[in-house]
Amino acid sequence: MNKLALLLPLALLAACGEEPAAQTAPEQVVTPEPIETLPAPDQALLTEKYAEACPDEEPINTAMCKRAGMGSPDVVCEFGLGDDEYLRNKATLTAGEGEWTFADPENVCVG
């Protein structure tokens, strides 16, 4: 009887391995449409936009831009003008029709 007790679990294990694998239907993978995005604004872009908006001001010397918040379409840029190496000024850029524009163009000029 001891031999039967040892063989029974082996027989059950052998029977489990003989079941055919379940057939799964191939999943359809939906490819999302590509989203047209603007490149992240950098110092060169901010310098260009600021020169257009404020032609009488000193040029931007240094700048740093970052998202206004998670999921926000706006980017807040801090910048220094002329010989100033500190980020004393701020401007907000927003994604427009295929380009970055100032969110508040009337108040972007420092002077």
CSV table of N, CA and C in Angstrom, one decimal:
chain,number,residue,atom,x,y,z
A,1,MET,N,0.8,-1.2,0.0
A,1,MET,CA,0.0,0.0,0.0
A,1,MET,C,0.9,1.3,0.0
A,2,ASN,N,2.0,1.2,0.6
A,2,ASN,CA,2.9,2.3,0.6
A,2,ASN,C,3.3,2.7,-0.9
A,3,LYS,N,3.5,1.7,-1.7
A,3,LYS,CA,3.9,1.9,-3.1
A,3,LYS,C,2.8,2.6,-3.8
A,4,LEU,N,1.5,2.2,-3.5
A,4,LEU,CA,0.4,2.8,-4.2
A,4,LEU,C,0.2,4.3,-3.8
A,5,ALA,N,0.5,4.6,-2.5
A,5,ALA,CA,0.4,6.0,-2.0
A,5,ALA,C,1.5,6.8,-2.6
A,6,LEU,N,2.6,6.3,-3.0
A,6,LEU,CA,3.7,7.0,-3.7
A,6,LEU,C,3.4,7.2,-5.1
A,7,LEU,N,2.8,6.2,-5.8
A,7,LEU,CA,2.5,6.3,-7.2
A,7,LEU,C,1.3,7.2,-7.6
A,8,LEU,N,0.4,7.3,-6.7
A,8,LEU,CA,-0.8,8.1,-7.0
A,8,LEU,C,-0.5,9.5,-7.3
A,9,PRO,N,0.3,10.2,-6.4
A,9,PRO,CA,0.6,11.6,-6.8
A,9,PRO,C,1.4,11.7,-8.1
A,10,LEU,N,2.2,10.8,-8.4
A,10,LEU,CA,3.0,10.8,-9.6
A,10,LEU,C,2.1,10.7,-10.8
A,11,ALA,N,1.1,9.8,-10.7
A,11,ALA,CA,0.1,9.6,-11.8
A,11,ALA,C,-0.7,10.8,-12.0
A,12,LEU,N,-1.1,11.5,-10.9
A,12,LEU,CA,-1.9,12.7,-11.1
A,12,LEU,C,-1.1,13.8,-11.7
A,13,LEU,N,0.2,13.9,-11.4
A,13,LEU,CA,1.1,14.9,-12.0
A,13,LEU,C,1.3,14.7,-13.5
A,14,ALA,N,1.4,13.4,-13.8
A,14,ALA,CA,1.6,13.1,-15.2
A,14,ALA,C,0.4,13.4,-16.0
A,15,ALA,N,-0.8,13.1,-15.4
A,15,ALA,CA,-2.1,13.4,-16.1
A,15,ALA,C,-2.2,14.9,-16.3
A,16,CYS,N,-1.8,15.7,-15.4
A,16,CYS,CA,-1.9,17.2,-15.5
A,16,CYS,C,-1.1,17.7,-16.7
A,17,GLY,N,0.0,17.1,-16.9
A,17,GLY,CA,0.9,17.6,-18.0
A,17,GLY,C,0.4,17.3,-19.4
A,18,GLU,N,-0.6,16.4,-19.5
A,18,GLU,CA,-1.1,16.0,-20.8
A,18,GLU,C,-2.2,16.8,-21.4
A,19,GLU,N,-2.7,17.8,-20.6
A,19,GLU,CA,-3.8,18.6,-21.1
A,19,GLU,C,-3.3,19.6,-22.2
A,20,PRO,N,-4.1,19.7,-23.2
A,20,PRO,CA,-3.7,20.7,-24.3
A,20,PRO,C,-3.8,22.1,-23.8
A,21,ALA,N,-2.9,22.9,-24.2
A,21,ALA,CA,-2.9,24.3,-23.8
A,21,ALA,C,-4.1,25.0,-24.4
A,22,ALA,N,-4.6,25.9,-23.6
A,22,ALA,CA,-5.8,26.6,-24.1
A,22,ALA,C,-5.4,27.5,-25.3
A,23,GLN,N,-6.3,27.5,-26.3
A,23,GLN,CA,-6.0,28.4,-27.4
A,23,GLN,C,-6.5,29.8,-27.1
A,24,THR,N,-5.7,30.8,-27.3
A,24,THR,CA,-6.1,32.1,-27.1
A,24,THR,C,-6.2,32.8,-28.5
A,25,ALA,N,-7.2,33.6,-28.7
A,25,ALA,CA,-7.3,34.3,-29.9
A,25,ALA,C,-6.3,35.5,-29.9
A,26,PRO,N,-5.7,35.7,-31.0
A,26,PRO,CA,-4.7,36.8,-31.1
A,26,PRO,C,-5.4,38.1,-30.8
A,27,GLU,N,-4.8,38.9,-30.0
A,27,GLU,CA,-5.4,40.2,-29.6
A,27,GLU,C,-5.1,41.2,-30.7
A,28,GLN,N,-6.0,42.0,-31.0
A,28,GLN,CA,-5.8,43.1,-32.0
A,28,GLN,C,-5.1,44.3,-31.2
A,29,VAL,N,-4.0,44.7,-31.7
A,29,VAL,CA,-3.3,45.8,-31.1
A,29,VAL,C,-3.7,47.1,-31.9
A,30,VAL,N,-4.2,48.0,-31.1
A,30,VAL,CA,-4.6,49.3,-31.7
A,30,VAL,C,-3.5,50.2,-31.6
A,31,THR,N,-3.0,50.7,-32.7
A,31,THR,CA,-1.9,51.7,-32.7
A,31,THR,C,-2.5,53.1,-32.5
A,32,PRO,N,-2.1,53.8,-31.5
A,32,PRO,CA,-2.7,55.2,-31.4
A,32,PRO,C,-2.2,56.1,-32.5
A,33,GLU,N,-3.0,57.0,-32.8
A,33,GLU,CA,-2.6,58.0,-33.8
A,33,GLU,C,-1.5,58.9,-33.2
A,34,PRO,N,-0.4,59.2,-34.0
A,34,PRO,CA,0.6,60.0,-33.5
A,34,PRO,C,0.1,61.4,-33.2
A,35,ILE,N,0.6,61.9,-32.0
A,35,ILE,CA,0.1,63.3,-31.6
A,35,ILE,C,1.2,64.3,-32.0
A,36,GLU,N,0.8,65.3,-32.7
A,36,GLU,CA,1.8,66.3,-33.1
A,36,GLU,C,2.1,67.1,-31.9
A,37,THR,N,3.4,67.1,-31.5
A,37,THR,CA,3.8,67.9,-30.3
A,37,THR,C,4.9,68.9,-30.7
A,38,LEU,N,4.9,69.9,-30.0
A,38,LEU,CA,5.9,71.0,-30.2
A,38,LEU,C,7.2,70.6,-29.4
A,39,PRO,N,8.4,70.9,-29.9
A,39,PRO,CA,9.6,70.6,-29.2
A,39,PRO,C,9.6,71.5,-27.9
A,40,ALA,N,10.2,71.0,-26.9
A,40,ALA,CA,10.3,71.8,-25.6
A,40,ALA,C,11.0,73.1,-25.9
A,41,PRO,N,10.5,74.2,-25.4
A,41,PRO,CA,11.1,75.5,-25.6
A,41,PRO,C,12.5,75.5,-24.8
A,42,ASP,N,13.4,76.2,-25.4
A,42,ASP,CA,14.8,76.3,-24.8
A,42,ASP,C,15.2,77.8,-24.8
A,43,GLN,N,16.4,78.0,-24.4
A,43,GLN,CA,16.8,79.4,-24.3
A,43,GLN,C,16.8,80.1,-25.7
A,44,ALA,N,17.2,79.4,-26.8
A,44,ALA,CA,17.2,80.0,-28.1
A,44,ALA,C,15.8,80.4,-28.6
A,45,LEU,N,14.8,79.6,-28.3
A,45,LEU,CA,13.5,79.9,-28.7
A,45,LEU,C,12.9,81.1,-27.9
A,46,LEU,N,13.2,81.0,-26.6
A,46,LEU,CA,12.7,82.1,-25.7
A,46,LEU,C,13.4,83.4,-26.1
A,47,THR,N,14.7,83.4,-26.4
A,47,THR,CA,15.4,84.6,-26.9
A,47,THR,C,14.8,85.2,-28.1
A,48,GLU,N,14.5,84.3,-29.1
A,48,GLU,CA,13.9,84.7,-30.3
A,48,GLU,C,12.5,85.4,-30.1
A,49,LYS,N,11.7,84.7,-29.3
A,49,LYS,CA,10.3,85.2,-29.1
A,49,LYS,C,10.4,86.5,-28.3
A,50,TYR,N,11.3,86.6,-27.3
A,50,TYR,CA,11.4,87.8,-26.5
A,50,TYR,C,11.9,89.0,-27.4
A,51,ALA,N,12.8,88.7,-28.3
A,51,ALA,CA,13.4,89.8,-29.2
A,51,ALA,C,12.2,90.3,-30.1
A,52,GLU,N,11.4,89.4,-30.5
A,52,GLU,CA,10.2,89.8,-31.4
A,52,GLU,C,9.2,90.7,-30.6
A,53,ALA,N,8.9,90.2,-29.4
A,53,ALA,CA,7.9,90.9,-28.5
A,53,ALA,C,8.5,92.2,-27.9
A,54,CYS,N,9.8,92.3,-27.6
A,54,CYS,CA,10.4,93.4,-26.9
A,54,CYS,C,11.6,93.9,-27.6
A,55,PRO,N,11.5,94.5,-28.8
A,55,PRO,CA,12.7,94.9,-29.5
A,55,PRO,C,13.6,95.9,-28.9
A,56,ASP,N,13.0,96.7,-27.9
A,56,ASP,CA,13.8,97.7,-27.3
A,56,ASP,C,14.5,97.3,-26.0
A,57,GLU,N,14.3,96.0,-25.6
A,57,GLU,CA,14.9,95.5,-24.4
A,57,GLU,C,16.3,94.8,-24.7
A,58,GLU,N,17.0,94.6,-23.6
A,58,GLU,CA,18.3,93.9,-23.8
A,58,GLU,C,18.0,92.5,-24.1
A,59,PRO,N,18.9,91.8,-24.8
A,59,PRO,CA,18.6,90.4,-25.2
A,59,PRO,C,18.8,89.5,-23.9
A,60,ILE,N,18.1,88.3,-24.0
A,60,ILE,CA,18.2,87.3,-23.0
A,60,ILE,C,19.6,86.7,-22.9
A,61,ASN,N,20.2,86.7,-21.7
A,61,ASN,CA,21.5,86.2,-21.5
A,61,ASN,C,21.5,84.7,-21.1
A,62,THR,N,20.5,84.4,-20.2
A,62,THR,CA,20.4,83.1,-19.6
A,62,THR,C,18.9,82.8,-19.4
A,63,ALA,N,18.5,81.5,-19.5
A,63,ALA,CA,17.1,81.2,-19.4
A,63,ALA,C,17.0,79.7,-19.0
A,64,MET,N,15.9,79.4,-18.3
A,64,MET,CA,15.5,78.0,-18.0
A,64,MET,C,14.0,77.9,-18.0
A,65,CYS,N,13.5,76.9,-18.8
A,65,CYS,CA,12.1,76.7,-18.9
A,65,CYS,C,11.7,75.4,-18.4
A,66,LYS,N,10.5,75.4,-17.7
A,66,LYS,CA,9.9,74.1,-17.2
A,66,LYS,C,8.4,74.1,-17.3
A,67,ARG,N,7.8,73.0,-17.3
A,67,ARG,CA,6.4,72.9,-17.4
A,67,ARG,C,5.7,73.5,-16.1
A,68,ALA,N,4.6,74.2,-16.4
A,68,ALA,CA,3.9,74.9,-15.3
A,68,ALA,C,3.3,73.8,-14.3
A,69,GLY,N,3.0,72.6,-14.7
A,69,GLY,CA,2.5,71.6,-13.9
A,69,GLY,C,2.2,70.4,-14.7
A,70,MET,N,1.9,69.3,-14.0
A,70,MET,CA,1.7,68.0,-14.8
A,70,MET,C,0.5,68.2,-15.7
A,71,GLY,N,0.7,67.9,-17.0
A,71,GLY,CA,-0.4,68.0,-17.9
A,71,GLY,C,-0.7,69.4,-18.4
A,72,SER,N,0.0,70.3,-17.9
A,72,SER,CA,-0.3,71.7,-18.3
A,72,SER,C,0.3,72.0,-19.7
A,73,PRO,N,-0.4,72.7,-20.5
A,73,PRO,CA,0.1,73.1,-21.9
A,73,PRO,C,1.1,74.3,-21.8
A,74,ASP,N,1.2,74.9,-20.6
A,74,ASP,CA,2.1,76.1,-20.4
A,74,ASP,C,3.5,75.7,-19.9
A,75,VAL,N,4.4,76.5,-20.3
A,75,VAL,CA,5.8,76.4,-19.8
A,75,VAL,C,6.2,77.7,-19.2
A,76,VAL,N,6.7,77.7,-18.0
A,76,VAL,CA,7.2,78.9,-17.3
A,76,VAL,C,8.7,79.0,-17.6
A,77,CYS,N,9.1,80.2,-18.1
A,77,CYS,CA,10.6,80.4,-18.3
A,77,CYS,C,11.0,81.5,-17.4
A,78,GLU,N,12.1,81.3,-16.8
A,78,GLU,CA,12.8,82.3,-16.0
A,78,GLU,C,14.0,82.7,-16.8
A,79,PHE,N,14.4,84.0,-16.8
A,79,PHE,CA,15.5,84.4,-17.6
A,79,PHE,C,16.1,85.7,-17.0
A,80,GLY,N,17.4,85.9,-17.5
A,80,GLY,CA,18.1,87.1,-17.1
A,80,GLY,C,18.4,87.9,-18.4
A,81,LEU,N,18.5,89.2,-18.3
A,81,LEU,CA,18.7,90.0,-19.5
A,81,LEU,C,20.1,90.7,-19.5
A,82,GLY,N,20.6,90.9,-20.6
A,82,GLY,CA,21.9,91.6,-20.7
A,82,GLY,C,23.0,90.9,-20.0
A,83,ASP,N,23.7,91.6,-19.1
A,83,ASP,CA,24.8,91.0,-18.4
A,83,ASP,C,24.4,90.3,-17.1
A,84,ASP,N,23.1,90.3,-16.8
A,84,ASP,CA,22.6,89.7,-15.6
A,84,ASP,C,22.6,88.2,-15.8
A,85,GLU,N,23.3,87.5,-14.9
A,85,GLU,CA,23.4,86.0,-14.9
A,85,GLU,C,22.4,85.4,-14.1
A,86,TYR,N,21.5,86.1,-13.4
A,86,TYR,CA,20.5,85.6,-12.5
A,86,TYR,C,19.2,85.5,-13.2
A,87,LEU,N,18.3,84.6,-12.8
A,87,LEU,CA,17.0,84.4,-13.4
A,87,LEU,C,16.0,85.3,-12.7
A,88,ARG,N,16.0,86.6,-13.0
A,88,ARG,CA,15.2,87.5,-12.2
A,88,ARG,C,13.8,87.7,-12.9
A,89,ASN,N,13.6,87.3,-14.1
A,89,ASN,CA,12.4,87.6,-14.8
A,89,ASN,C,11.6,86.3,-15.2
A,90,LYS,N,10.3,86.4,-15.4
A,90,LYS,CA,9.5,85.3,-15.8
A,90,LYS,C,8.6,85.6,-16.9
A,91,ALA,N,8.4,84.6,-17.8
A,91,ALA,CA,7.4,84.7,-18.8
A,91,ALA,C,6.8,83.3,-19.0
A,92,THR,N,5.5,83.2,-19.4
A,92,THR,CA,4.8,82.0,-19.6
A,92,THR,C,4.6,81.8,-21.1
A,93,LEU,N,5.0,80.7,-21.6
A,93,LEU,CA,4.8,80.3,-23.0
A,93,LEU,C,3.7,79.3,-23.0
A,94,THR,N,2.8,79.4,-24.0
A,94,THR,CA,1.7,78.4,-24.2
A,94,THR,C,1.7,77.9,-25.6
A,95,ALA,N,1.3,76.6,-25.7
A,95,ALA,CA,1.3,76.0,-27.0
A,95,ALA,C,0.2,76.5,-27.8
A,96,GLY,N,0.5,77.1,-29.0
A,96,GLY,CA,-0.5,77.7,-29.8
A,96,GLY,C,-0.7,76.8,-31.1
A,97,GLU,N,-1.1,77.5,-32.2
A,97,GLU,CA,-1.3,76.8,-33.4
A,97,GLU,C,0.1,76.4,-34.1
A,98,GLY,N,0.7,75.3,-33.6
A,98,GLY,CA,1.9,74.8,-34.1
A,98,GLY,C,3.2,75.6,-33.7
A,99,GLU,N,3.0,76.5,-32.7
A,99,GLU,CA,4.2,77.2,-32.2
A,99,GLU,C,4.0,77.6,-30.8
A,100,TRP,N,5.0,78.0,-30.1
A,100,TRP,CA,4.9,78.6,-28.7
A,100,TRP,C,4.7,80.1,-28.8
A,101,THR,N,3.8,80.5,-28.0
A,101,THR,CA,3.5,82.0,-27.9
A,101,THR,C,3.4,82.4,-26.5
A,102,PHE,N,3.6,83.7,-26.2
A,102,PHE,CA,3.5,84.2,-24.8
A,102,PHE,C,2.1,84.2,-24.4
A,103,ALA,N,1.8,83.7,-23.2
A,103,ALA,CA,0.5,83.6,-22.6
A,103,ALA,C,-0.1,85.0,-22.3
A,104,ASP,N,0.8,85.9,-22.0
A,104,ASP,CA,0.4,87.3,-21.6
A,104,ASP,C,1.4,88.2,-22.4
A,105,PRO,N,1.2,88.4,-23.7
A,105,PRO,CA,2.2,89.2,-24.5
A,105,PRO,C,2.3,90.7,-24.1
A,106,GLU,N,1.2,91.2,-23.5
A,106,GLU,CA,1.2,92.6,-23.1
A,106,GLU,C,2.1,92.9,-21.9
A,107,ASN,N,2.3,91.9,-21.1
A,107,ASN,CA,3.1,92.1,-19.9
A,107,ASN,C,4.4,91.3,-19.8
A,108,VAL,N,4.9,90.9,-21.0
A,108,VAL,CA,6.1,90.1,-21.0
A,108,VAL,C,7.4,90.9,-21.0
A,109,CYS,N,7.3,92.1,-21.5
A,109,CYS,CA,8.5,93.0,-21.5
A,109,CYS,C,8.8,93.5,-20.1
A,110,VAL,N,10.1,93.5,-19.8
A,110,VAL,CA,10.5,93.9,-18.4
A,110,VAL,C,10.4,95.4,-18.2
A,111,GLY,N,11.0,96.1,-19.2
A,111,GLY,CA,11.2,97.5,-19.1
A,111,GLY,C,9.9,98.3,-19.2
